[in-house]
């Protein structure tokens, strides 16, 4: 009795053992691009001693996104993050502990919590852009990376870090970032200089956050930030219901930063690049929407006002469709399973394969997204709503492990773009840039933008 009829997926042959590893380490975009062109939705790439099976598009990915962790597991493929996040959290703990830690993330980002973070988003954005002159030339990517780091410091790490320790913490976080290079995915403990620096920075962050956490716990001082939520959190069904240790809180904060910071700043950049490049279809309607929002809510960028910005929302979603910052989401197949491609062929994916879905490739399927190369935010508006088919829009992942920070990200990006739409005009001095597929989190290559301060409303 064969529970899984069908054959193995086609294999992308001809990649030498080491060559595959090197190719993969340089960023797997090219491999994926060639494999997809040759085989379509399902194919396997041998990488060193492992097999990586790609599943592209909604026909072949429901199991990937829906299955439980006992079938599609994260820890085997994401445990390269352990030296960065630190011990005792996320991929360094067993599943039932991780589930509780993800619950703590979710509880730190509920609607009521988000309402408390919105004024902090606004304050950071307003202060940041107040420092720009009346006109000048900037690169969105650099500017938004700085602004999102400042905002993350305030909303996630807390007032102490934002107001007294920012430069020092930002440097240490940068050291952690630099320690995450493609080869780290395969050899996270390789004794190379960037990994050694990563380990020193991680230790120093522990010392700094440890002091802040101890001070809050001992003084009873409270703040409206994610740090406070982690300080207050308790395990429920594991670890005897205790509170998180200082080391665990440090690790969870770093994990949230890694999940949310570059992804958000890159999406903020693409949103601006595409709106500026599409004056008539995107920028001017977005300015009109801001006028309507001011007429309805006043000038205050409240949670409700931001939530009402549907057109800006669609621009952000379309920027994320065109350029999702995470090229791959991955799992480890703990059990075999079968998928049926859109041509009706069924393939069996064996136990032990690394399985990967790719937002970048799924978002470019013309049968799902009409004229996928074209920037067209209206594709998400009724009656088209092209994202409605399950597992078609996967910029935030989907299913069991969909992004926990999605609403946080939309609110923050909307806050930034509302301030800018109301106070500036932009002109791209370069063509819309390509994505830099060689970095870990994929963002735009540099693109100069001219800005003019003009009080638009
Ligand atoms: C998961 C994308 C912002 C926290 C994910 C996943 C994607 C994603 C694709 C799924 C990963 C997988 O299936 O393996 C993004 C993008 C963002 C963003 C594009 C910004 C535009 C944020 C923010 C936070 C956050 C701001 C936190 C404040 C998380 C967490 C998970 C996650 C904790 C893990 C969920 C789980 O495994 O159950 N994100 N994210 N993300 N994201 Fe985000």
mmCIF file with all atom_site columns, N, CA and C and ligand atoms in Angstrom, residues 64-65 74 78 91 98 102 105 109 156 226 255-268 316 320 324-326 328-331 359 394-398 400-406 408-410 412-413, ligand 1:
data_model
loop_
_atom_site.group_PDB
_atom_site.id
_atom_site.type_symbol
_atom_site.label_atom_id
_atom_site.label_alt_id
_atom_site.label_comp_id
_atom_site.label_asym_id
_atom_site.label_entity_id
_atom_site.label_seq_id
_atom_site.pdbx_PDB_ins_code
_atom_site.Cartn_x
_atom_site.Cartn_y
_atom_site.Cartn_z
_atom_site.occupancy
_atom_site.B_iso_or_equiv
_atom_site.pdbx_formal_charge
_atom_site.auth_seq_id
_atom_site.auth_comp_id
_atom_site.auth_asym_id
_atom_site.auth_atom_id
_atom_site.pdbx_PDB_model_num
ATOM   1   N  N   . UNK A 1 64  ? 2.676  22.806 2.950  1.00 0.00 ? 64  UNK A N   1
ATOM   2   C  CA  . UNK A 1 64  ? 3.833  23.523 3.493  1.00 0.00 ? 64  UNK A CA  1
ATOM   3   C  C   . UNK A 1 64  ? 3.390  24.508 4.576  1.00 0.00 ? 64  UNK A C   1
ATOM   4   N  N   . UNK A 1 65  ? 2.350  25.273 4.288  1.00 0.00 ? 65  UNK A N   1
ATOM   5   C  CA  . UNK A 1 65  ? 1.946  26.337 5.213  1.00 0.00 ? 65  UNK A CA  1
ATOM   6   C  C   . UNK A 1 65  ? 1.023  25.847 6.329  1.00 0.00 ? 65  UNK A C   1
ATOM   7   N  N   . UNK A 1 74  ? 10.253 23.770 11.696 1.00 0.00 ? 74  UNK A N   1
ATOM   8   C  CA  . UNK A 1 74  ? 11.084 24.958 11.453 1.00 0.00 ? 74  UNK A CA  1
ATOM   9   C  C   . UNK A 1 74  ? 12.490 24.835 12.046 1.00 0.00 ? 74  UNK A C   1
ATOM   10  N  N   . UNK A 1 78  ? 15.974 26.591 10.678 1.00 0.00 ? 78  UNK A N   1
ATOM   11  C  CA  . UNK A 1 78  ? 16.215 27.960 11.157 1.00 0.00 ? 78  UNK A CA  1
ATOM   12  C  C   . UNK A 1 78  ? 17.154 27.990 12.364 1.00 0.00 ? 78  UNK A C   1
ATOM   13  N  N   . UNK A 1 91  ? 14.584 28.917 18.399 1.00 0.00 ? 91  UNK A N   1
ATOM   14  C  CA  . UNK A 1 91  ? 15.001 27.663 17.767 1.00 0.00 ? 91  UNK A CA  1
ATOM   15  C  C   . UNK A 1 91  ? 15.993 26.876 18.630 1.00 0.00 ? 91  UNK A C   1
ATOM   16  N  N   . UNK A 1 98  ? 8.733  26.890 22.426 1.00 0.00 ? 98  UNK A N   1
ATOM   17  C  CA  . UNK A 1 98  ? 8.709  27.876 21.340 1.00 0.00 ? 98  UNK A CA  1
ATOM   18  C  C   . UNK A 1 98  ? 7.286  28.380 21.102 1.00 0.00 ? 98  UNK A C   1
ATOM   19  N  N   . UNK A 1 102 ? 6.150  32.210 21.106 1.00 0.00 ? 102 UNK A N   1
ATOM   20  C  CA  . UNK A 1 102 ? 5.429  32.877 20.008 1.00 0.00 ? 102 UNK A CA  1
ATOM   21  C  C   . UNK A 1 102 ? 4.112  33.469 20.519 1.00 0.00 ? 102 UNK A C   1
ATOM   22  N  N   . UNK A 1 105 ? 4.977  36.758 21.859 1.00 0.00 ? 105 UNK A N   1
ATOM   23  C  CA  . UNK A 1 105 ? 5.086  37.739 20.761 1.00 0.00 ? 105 UNK A CA  1
ATOM   24  C  C   . UNK A 1 105 ? 3.702  38.253 20.402 1.00 0.00 ? 105 UNK A C   1
ATOM   25  N  N   . UNK A 1 109 ? 1.638  42.162 20.675 1.00 0.00 ? 109 UNK A N   1
ATOM   26  C  CA  . UNK A 1 109 ? 1.262  42.898 19.466 1.00 0.00 ? 109 UNK A CA  1
ATOM   27  C  C   . UNK A 1 109 ? -0.246 42.863 19.213 1.00 0.00 ? 109 UNK A C   1
ATOM   28  N  N   . UNK A 1 156 ? 10.182 48.575 20.799 1.00 0.00 ? 156 UNK A N   1
ATOM   29  C  CA  . UNK A 1 156 ? 10.510 47.200 21.196 1.00 0.00 ? 156 UNK A CA  1
ATOM   30  C  C   . UNK A 1 156 ? 11.461 47.172 22.384 1.00 0.00 ? 156 UNK A C   1
ATOM   31  N  N   . UNK A 1 226 ? 7.336  46.699 24.011 1.00 0.00 ? 226 UNK A N   1
ATOM   32  C  CA  . UNK A 1 226 ? 7.349  45.234 23.932 1.00 0.00 ? 226 UNK A CA  1
ATOM   33  C  C   . UNK A 1 226 ? 8.218  44.656 25.056 1.00 0.00 ? 226 UNK A C   1
ATOM   34  N  N   . UNK A 1 255 ? 15.236 38.425 18.461 1.00 0.00 ? 255 UNK A N   1
ATOM   35  C  CA  . UNK A 1 255 ? 14.481 37.677 17.445 1.00 0.00 ? 255 UNK A CA  1
ATOM   36  C  C   . UNK A 1 255 ? 13.439 38.575 16.778 1.00 0.00 ? 255 UNK A C   1
ATOM   37  N  N   . UNK A 1 256 ? 12.743 39.374 17.579 1.00 0.00 ? 256 UNK A N   1
ATOM   38  C  CA  . UNK A 1 256 ? 11.722 40.260 17.008 1.00 0.00 ? 256 UNK A CA  1
ATOM   39  C  C   . UNK A 1 256 ? 12.387 41.304 16.109 1.00 0.00 ? 256 UNK A C   1
ATOM   40  N  N   . UNK A 1 257 ? 13.530 41.812 16.553 1.00 0.00 ? 257 UNK A N   1
ATOM   41  C  CA  . UNK A 1 257 ? 14.237 42.789 15.712 1.00 0.00 ? 257 UNK A CA  1
ATOM   42  C  C   . UNK A 1 257 ? 14.651 42.165 14.390 1.00 0.00 ? 257 UNK A C   1
ATOM   43  N  N   . UNK A 1 258 ? 15.181 40.947 14.452 1.00 0.00 ? 258 UNK A N   1
ATOM   44  C  CA  . UNK A 1 258 ? 15.617 40.306 13.214 1.00 0.00 ? 258 UNK A CA  1
ATOM   45  C  C   . UNK A 1 258 ? 14.444 40.021 12.286 1.00 0.00 ? 258 UNK A C   1
ATOM   46  N  N   . UNK A 1 259 ? 13.291 39.686 12.881 1.00 0.00 ? 259 UNK A N   1
ATOM   47  C  CA  . UNK A 1 259 ? 12.126 39.392 12.036 1.00 0.00 ? 259 UNK A CA  1
ATOM   48  C  C   . UNK A 1 259 ? 11.573 40.671 11.418 1.00 0.00 ? 259 UNK A C   1
ATOM   49  N  N   . UNK A 1 260 ? 11.624 41.782 12.175 1.00 0.00 ? 260 UNK A N   1
ATOM   50  C  CA  . UNK A 1 260 ? 10.829 42.934 11.765 1.00 0.00 ? 260 UNK A CA  1
ATOM   51  C  C   . UNK A 1 260 ? 11.557 44.133 11.211 1.00 0.00 ? 260 UNK A C   1
ATOM   52  N  N   . UNK A 1 261 ? 12.853 44.246 11.491 1.00 0.00 ? 261 UNK A N   1
ATOM   53  C  CA  . UNK A 1 261 ? 13.482 45.534 11.213 1.00 0.00 ? 261 UNK A CA  1
ATOM   54  C  C   . UNK A 1 261 ? 13.813 45.749 9.737  1.00 0.00 ? 261 UNK A C   1
ATOM   55  N  N   . UNK A 1 262 ? 14.640 44.871 9.170  1.00 0.00 ? 262 UNK A N   1
ATOM   56  C  CA  . UNK A 1 262 ? 15.002 45.075 7.759  1.00 0.00 ? 262 UNK A CA  1
ATOM   57  C  C   . UNK A 1 262 ? 13.807 44.849 6.844  1.00 0.00 ? 262 UNK A C   1
ATOM   58  N  N   . UNK A 1 263 ? 12.987 43.856 7.205  1.00 0.00 ? 263 UNK A N   1
ATOM   59  C  CA  . UNK A 1 263 ? 11.805 43.587 6.387  1.00 0.00 ? 263 UNK A CA  1
ATOM   60  C  C   . UNK A 1 263 ? 10.944 44.855 6.296  1.00 0.00 ? 263 UNK A C   1
ATOM   61  N  N   . UNK A 1 264 ? 10.752 45.537 7.437  1.00 0.00 ? 264 UNK A N   1
ATOM   62  C  CA  . UNK A 1 264 ? 9.894  46.729 7.444  1.00 0.00 ? 264 UNK A CA  1
ATOM   63  C  C   . UNK A 1 264 ? 10.561 47.889 6.723  1.00 0.00 ? 264 UNK A C   1
ATOM   64  N  N   . UNK A 1 265 ? 11.852 48.108 6.956  1.00 0.00 ? 265 UNK A N   1
ATOM   65  C  CA  . UNK A 1 265 ? 12.468 49.286 6.347  1.00 0.00 ? 265 UNK A CA  1
ATOM   66  C  C   . UNK A 1 265 ? 12.566 49.095 4.828  1.00 0.00 ? 265 UNK A C   1
ATOM   67  N  N   . UNK A 1 266 ? 12.828 47.876 4.395  1.00 0.00 ? 266 UNK A N   1
ATOM   68  C  CA  . UNK A 1 266 ? 12.898 47.609 2.947  1.00 0.00 ? 266 UNK A CA  1
ATOM   69  C  C   . UNK A 1 266 ? 11.521 47.827 2.299  1.00 0.00 ? 266 UNK A C   1
ATOM   70  N  N   . UNK A 1 267 ? 10.474 47.347 2.951  1.00 0.00 ? 267 UNK A N   1
ATOM   71  C  CA  . UNK A 1 267 ? 9.132  47.521 2.376  1.00 0.00 ? 267 UNK A CA  1
ATOM   72  C  C   . UNK A 1 267 ? 8.747  49.004 2.360  1.00 0.00 ? 267 UNK A C   1
ATOM   73  N  N   . UNK A 1 268 ? 9.186  49.752 3.371  1.00 0.00 ? 268 UNK A N   1
ATOM   74  C  CA  . UNK A 1 268 ? 8.952  51.209 3.365  1.00 0.00 ? 268 UNK A CA  1
ATOM   75  C  C   . UNK A 1 268 ? 9.640  51.833 2.147  1.00 0.00 ? 268 UNK A C   1
ATOM   76  N  N   . UNK A 1 316 ? 1.389  49.480 -0.154 1.00 0.00 ? 316 UNK A N   1
ATOM   77  C  CA  . UNK A 1 316 ? 2.391  48.733 0.625  1.00 0.00 ? 316 UNK A CA  1
ATOM   78  C  C   . UNK A 1 316 ? 2.348  47.250 0.229  1.00 0.00 ? 316 UNK A C   1
ATOM   79  N  N   . UNK A 1 320 ? 5.249  45.002 -1.549 1.00 0.00 ? 320 UNK A N   1
ATOM   80  C  CA  . UNK A 1 320 ? 5.687  43.742 -0.939 1.00 0.00 ? 320 UNK A CA  1
ATOM   81  C  C   . UNK A 1 320 ? 5.480  42.561 -1.895 1.00 0.00 ? 320 UNK A C   1
ATOM   82  N  N   . UNK A 1 324 ? 9.232  40.964 -2.181 1.00 0.00 ? 324 UNK A N   1
ATOM   83  C  CA  . UNK A 1 324 ? 9.250  40.471 -0.797 1.00 0.00 ? 324 UNK A CA  1
ATOM   84  C  C   . UNK A 1 324 ? 10.696 40.368 -0.300 1.00 0.00 ? 324 UNK A C   1
ATOM   85  N  N   . UNK A 1 325 ? 10.972 40.877 0.898  1.00 0.00 ? 325 UNK A N   1
ATOM   86  C  CA  . UNK A 1 325 ? 12.365 40.868 1.363  1.00 0.00 ? 325 UNK A CA  1
ATOM   87  C  C   . UNK A 1 325 ? 12.894 39.479 1.715  1.00 0.00 ? 325 UNK A C   1
ATOM   88  N  N   . UNK A 1 326 ? 11.977 38.535 1.993  1.00 0.00 ? 326 UNK A N   1
ATOM   89  C  CA  . UNK A 1 326 ? 12.447 37.183 2.297  1.00 0.00 ? 326 UNK A CA  1
ATOM   90  C  C   . UNK A 1 326 ? 12.243 36.303 1.073  1.00 0.00 ? 326 UNK A C   1
ATOM   91  N  N   . UNK A 1 328 ? 13.057 33.159 0.633  1.00 0.00 ? 328 UNK A N   1
ATOM   92  C  CA  . UNK A 1 328 ? 12.623 31.792 0.911  1.00 0.00 ? 328 UNK A CA  1
ATOM   93  C  C   . UNK A 1 328 ? 12.059 31.677 2.310  1.00 0.00 ? 328 UNK A C   1
ATOM   94  N  N   . UNK A 1 329 ? 11.024 30.892 2.469  1.00 0.00 ? 329 UNK A N   1
ATOM   95  C  CA  . UNK A 1 329 ? 10.663 30.407 3.798  1.00 0.00 ? 329 UNK A CA  1
ATOM   96  C  C   . UNK A 1 329 ? 10.839 28.888 3.738  1.00 0.00 ? 329 UNK A C   1
ATOM   97  N  N   . UNK A 1 330 ? 11.319 28.338 4.829  1.00 0.00 ? 330 UNK A N   1
ATOM   98  C  CA  . UNK A 1 330 ? 11.752 26.939 4.750  1.00 0.00 ? 330 UNK A CA  1
ATOM   99  C  C   . UNK A 1 330 ? 11.197 26.084 5.890  1.00 0.00 ? 330 UNK A C   1
ATOM   100 N  N   . UNK A 1 331 ? 11.131 24.782 5.634  1.00 0.00 ? 331 UNK A N   1
ATOM   101 C  CA  . UNK A 1 331 ? 10.750 23.808 6.650  1.00 0.00 ? 331 UNK A CA  1
ATOM   102 C  C   . UNK A 1 331 ? 11.575 22.541 6.405  1.00 0.00 ? 331 UNK A C   1
ATOM   103 N  N   . UNK A 1 359 ? 8.275  33.514 -1.724 1.00 0.00 ? 359 UNK A N   1
ATOM   104 C  CA  . UNK A 1 359 ? 7.374  34.625 -2.012 1.00 0.00 ? 359 UNK A CA  1
ATOM   105 C  C   . UNK A 1 359 ? 7.714  35.303 -3.345 1.00 0.00 ? 359 UNK A C   1
ATOM   106 N  N   . UNK A 1 394 ? 2.127  35.696 -0.316 1.00 0.00 ? 394 UNK A N   1
ATOM   107 C  CA  . UNK A 1 394 ? 2.792  35.098 0.860  1.00 0.00 ? 394 UNK A CA  1
ATOM   108 C  C   . UNK A 1 394 ? 3.957  35.962 1.356  1.00 0.00 ? 394 UNK A C   1
ATOM   109 N  N   . UNK A 1 395 ? 3.853  37.271 1.113  1.00 0.00 ? 395 UNK A N   1
ATOM   110 C  CA  . UNK A 1 395 ? 4.906  38.193 1.576  1.00 0.00 ? 395 UNK A CA  1
ATOM   111 C  C   . UNK A 1 395 ? 5.074  38.153 3.085  1.00 0.00 ? 395 UNK A C   1
ATOM   112 N  N   . UNK A 1 396 ? 3.986  37.844 3.798  1.00 0.00 ? 396 UNK A N   1
ATOM   113 C  CA  . UNK A 1 396 ? 4.056  37.682 5.252  1.00 0.00 ? 396 UNK A CA  1
ATOM   114 C  C   . UNK A 1 396 ? 3.968  36.196 5.633  1.00 0.00 ? 396 UNK A C   1
ATOM   115 N  N   . UNK A 1 397 ? 4.316  35.315 4.718  1.00 0.00 ? 397 UNK A N   1
ATOM   116 C  CA  . UNK A 1 397 ? 4.109  33.903 4.970  1.00 0.00 ? 397 UNK A CA  1
ATOM   117 C  C   . UNK A 1 397 ? 2.613  33.619 4.931  1.00 0.00 ? 397 UNK A C   1
ATOM   118 N  N   . UNK A 1 398 ? 2.193  32.502 5.545  1.00 0.00 ? 398 UNK A N   1
ATOM   119 C  CA  . UNK A 1 398 ? 0.773  32.147 5.561  1.00 0.00 ? 398 UNK A CA  1
ATOM   120 C  C   . UNK A 1 398 ? 0.576  31.004 6.535  1.00 0.00 ? 398 UNK A C   1
ATOM   121 N  N   . UNK A 1 400 ? 0.015  28.424 9.446  1.00 0.00 ? 400 UNK A N   1
ATOM   122 C  CA  . UNK A 1 400 ? 0.404  28.191 10.841 1.00 0.00 ? 400 UNK A CA  1
ATOM   123 C  C   . UNK A 1 400 ? 1.465  29.167 11.346 1.00 0.00 ? 400 UNK A C   1
ATOM   124 N  N   . UNK A 1 401 ? 2.405  29.536 10.491 1.00 0.00 ? 401 UNK A N   1
ATOM   125 C  CA  . UNK A 1 401 ? 3.487  30.409 10.964 1.00 0.00 ? 401 UNK A CA  1
ATOM   126 C  C   . UNK A 1 401 ? 3.488  31.749 10.242 1.00 0.00 ? 401 UNK A C   1
ATOM   127 N  N   . UNK A 1 402 ? 2.292  32.229 9.896  1.00 0.00 ? 402 UNK A N   1
ATOM   128 C  CA  . UNK A 1 402 ? 2.211  33.544 9.249  1.00 0.00 ? 402 UNK A CA  1
ATOM   129 C  C   . UNK A 1 402 ? 2.797  34.600 10.183 1.00 0.00 ? 402 UNK A C   1
ATOM   130 N  N   . UNK A 1 403 ? 3.254  35.687 9.580  1.00 0.00 ? 403 UNK A N   1
ATOM   131 C  CA  . UNK A 1 403 ? 3.935  36.753 10.330 1.00 0.00 ? 403 UNK A CA  1
ATOM   132 C  C   . UNK A 1 403 ? 3.080  37.281 11.485 1.00 0.00 ? 403 UNK A C   1
ATOM   133 N  N   . UNK A 1 404 ? 3.675  37.338 12.652 1.00 0.00 ? 404 UNK A N   1
ATOM   134 C  CA  . UNK A 1 404 ? 2.984  37.845 13.833 1.00 0.00 ? 404 UNK A CA  1
ATOM   135 C  C   . UNK A 1 404 ? 3.011  39.376 13.844 1.00 0.00 ? 404 UNK A C   1
ATOM   136 N  N   . UNK A 1 405 ? 3.987  39.951 13.121 1.00 0.00 ? 405 UNK A N   1
ATOM   137 C  CA  . UNK A 1 405 ? 4.174  41.409 13.182 1.00 0.00 ? 405 UNK A CA  1
ATOM   138 C  C   . UNK A 1 405 ? 3.537  42.159 12.026 1.00 0.00 ? 405 UNK A C   1
ATOM   139 N  N   . UNK A 1 406 ? 2.672  41.469 11.262 1.00 0.00 ? 406 UNK A N   1
ATOM   140 C  CA  . UNK A 1 406 ? 2.117  42.089 10.056 1.00 0.00 ? 406 UNK A CA  1
ATOM   141 C  C   . UNK A 1 406 ? 1.391  43.419 10.344 1.00 0.00 ? 406 UNK A C   1
ATOM   142 N  N   . UNK A 1 408 ? 1.658  45.364 12.954 1.00 0.00 ? 408 UNK A N   1
ATOM   143 C  CA  . UNK A 1 408 ? 2.678  46.303 13.448 1.00 0.00 ? 408 UNK A CA  1
ATOM   144 C  C   . UNK A 1 408 ? 3.393  46.935 12.247 1.00 0.00 ? 408 UNK A C   1
ATOM   145 N  N   . UNK A 1 409 ? 3.788  46.096 11.291 1.00 0.00 ? 409 UNK A N   1
ATOM   146 C  CA  . UNK A 1 409 ? 4.534  46.583 10.127 1.00 0.00 ? 409 UNK A CA  1
ATOM   147 C  C   . UNK A 1 409 ? 3.690  47.549 9.302  1.00 0.00 ? 409 UNK A C   1
ATOM   148 N  N   . UNK A 1 410 ? 2.430  47.178 9.012  1.00 0.00 ? 410 UNK A N   1
ATOM   149 C  CA  . UNK A 1 410 ? 1.578  48.073 8.215  1.00 0.00 ? 410 UNK A CA  1
ATOM   150 C  C   . UNK A 1 410 ? 1.411  49.417 8.916  1.00 0.00 ? 410 UNK A C   1
ATOM   151 N  N   . UNK A 1 412 ? 3.325  50.897 11.111 1.00 0.00 ? 412 UNK A N   1
ATOM   152 C  CA  . UNK A 1 412 ? 4.550  51.692 11.119 1.00 0.00 ? 412 UNK A CA  1
ATOM   153 C  C   . UNK A 1 412 ? 4.824  52.295 9.738  1.00 0.00 ? 412 UNK A C   1
ATOM   154 N  N   . UNK A 1 413 ? 4.665  51.488 8.698  1.00 0.00 ? 413 UNK A N   1
ATOM   155 C  CA  . UNK A 1 413 ? 4.956  51.982 7.341  1.00 0.00 ? 413 UNK A CA  1
ATOM   156 C  C   . UNK A 1 413 ? 3.946  53.065 6.956  1.00 0.00 ? 413 UNK A C   1
HETATM 157 C  C1  . LIG B 2 .   ? 7.136  35.445 10.380 1.00 0.00 ? 1   LIG B C1  1
HETATM 158 C  C2  . LIG B 2 .   ? 7.653  38.600 6.714  1.00 0.00 ? 1   LIG B C2  1
HETATM 159 C  C3  . LIG B 2 .   ? 7.489  42.281 9.880  1.00 0.00 ? 1   LIG B C3  1
HETATM 160 C  C4  . LIG B 2 .   ? 7.610  39.113 13.544 1.00 0.00 ? 1   LIG B C4  1
HETATM 161 C  C5  . LIG B 2 .   ? 7.248  35.992 9.118  1.00 0.00 ? 1   LIG B C5  1
HETATM 162 C  C6  . LIG B 2 .   ? 7.222  35.233 7.886  1.00 0.00 ? 1   LIG B C6  1
HETATM 163 C  C7  . LIG B 2 .   ? 7.394  36.117 6.877  1.00 0.00 ? 1   LIG B C7  1
HETATM 164 C  C8  . LIG B 2 .   ? 7.493  37.432 7.442  1.00 0.00 ? 1   LIG B C8  1
HETATM 165 C  C9  . LIG B 2 .   ? 7.473  35.783 5.377  1.00 0.00 ? 1   LIG B C9  1
HETATM 166 C  C10 . LIG B 2 .   ? 7.015  33.722 7.761  1.00 0.00 ? 1   LIG B C10 1
HETATM 167 C  C11 . LIG B 2 .   ? 8.278  32.956 7.976  1.00 0.00 ? 1   LIG B C11 1
HETATM 168 C  C12 . LIG B 2 .   ? 8.095  31.472 7.752  1.00 0.00 ? 1   LIG B C12 1
HETATM 169 O  O1  . LIG B 2 .   ? 7.022  31.009 7.351  1.00 0.00 ? 1   LIG B O1  1
HETATM 170 O  O2  . LIG B 2 .   ? 9.064  30.746 7.968  1.00 0.00 ? 1   LIG B O2  1
HETATM 171 C  C13 . LIG B 2 .   ? 7.637  39.870 7.268  1.00 0.00 ? 1   LIG B C13 1
HETATM 172 C  C14 . LIG B 2 .   ? 7.673  41.105 6.499  1.00 0.00 ? 1   LIG B C14 1
HETATM 173 C  C15 . LIG B 2 .   ? 7.607  42.139 7.393  1.00 0.00 ? 1   LIG B C15 1
HETATM 174 C  C16 . LIG B 2 .   ? 7.558  41.559 8.711  1.00 0.00 ? 1   LIG B C16 1
HETATM 175 C  C17 . LIG B 2 .   ? 7.767  41.182 4.981  1.00 0.00 ? 1   LIG B C17 1
HETATM 176 C  C18 . LIG B 2 .   ? 7.585  43.632 7.152  1.00 0.00 ? 1   LIG B C18 1
HETATM 177 C  C19 . LIG B 2 .   ? 7.148  44.205 6.041  1.00 0.00 ? 1   LIG B C19 1
HETATM 178 C  C20 . LIG B 2 .   ? 7.518  41.749 11.149 1.00 0.00 ? 1   LIG B C20 1
HETATM 179 C  C21 . LIG B 2 .   ? 7.527  42.522 12.368 1.00 0.00 ? 1   LIG B C21 1
HETATM 180 C  C22 . LIG B 2 .   ? 7.597  41.629 13.401 1.00 0.00 ? 1   LIG B C22 1
HETATM 181 C  C23 . LIG B 2 .   ? 7.590  40.293 12.821 1.00 0.00 ? 1   LIG B C23 1
HETATM 182 C  C24 . LIG B 2 .   ? 7.491  44.054 12.433 1.00 0.00 ? 1   LIG B C24 1
HETATM 183 C  C25 . LIG B 2 .   ? 7.599  41.886 14.887 1.00 0.00 ? 1   LIG B C25 1
HETATM 184 C  C26 . LIG B 2 .   ? 7.424  43.047 15.458 1.00 0.00 ? 1   LIG B C26 1
HETATM 185 C  C27 . LIG B 2 .   ? 7.500  37.859 12.989 1.00 0.00 ? 1   LIG B C27 1
HETATM 186 C  C28 . LIG B 2 .   ? 7.524  36.636 13.783 1.00 0.00 ? 1   LIG B C28 1
HETATM 187 C  C29 . LIG B 2 .   ? 7.390  35.574 12.875 1.00 0.00 ? 1   LIG B C29 1
HETATM 188 C  C30 . LIG B 2 .   ? 7.293  36.183 11.545 1.00 0.00 ? 1   LIG B C30 1
HETATM 189 C  C31 . LIG B 2 .   ? 7.687  36.546 15.302 1.00 0.00 ? 1   LIG B C31 1
HETATM 190 C  C32 . LIG B 2 .   ? 7.420  34.084 13.196 1.00 0.00 ? 1   LIG B C32 1
HETATM 191 C  C33 . LIG B 2 .   ? 6.037  33.490 13.199 1.00 0.00 ? 1   LIG B C33 1
HETATM 192 C  C34 . LIG B 2 .   ? 6.089  31.981 13.354 1.00 0.00 ? 1   LIG B C34 1
HETATM 193 O  O3  . LIG B 2 .   ? 7.083  31.356 12.957 1.00 0.00 ? 1   LIG B O3  1
HETATM 194 O  O4  . LIG B 2 .   ? 5.109  31.419 13.852 1.00 0.00 ? 1   LIG B O4  1
HETATM 195 N  N1  . LIG B 2 .   ? 7.386  37.339 8.815  1.00 0.00 ? 1   LIG B N1  1
HETATM 196 N  N2  . LIG B 2 .   ? 7.583  40.185 8.591  1.00 0.00 ? 1   LIG B N2  1
HETATM 197 N  N3  . LIG B 2 .   ? 7.552  40.413 11.453 1.00 0.00 ? 1   LIG B N3  1
HETATM 198 N  N4  . LIG B 2 .   ? 7.366  37.546 11.663 1.00 0.00 ? 1   LIG B N4  1
HETATM 199 FE FE1 . LIG B 2 .   ? 7.353  38.870 10.147 1.00 0.00 ? 1   LIG B FE1 1
#
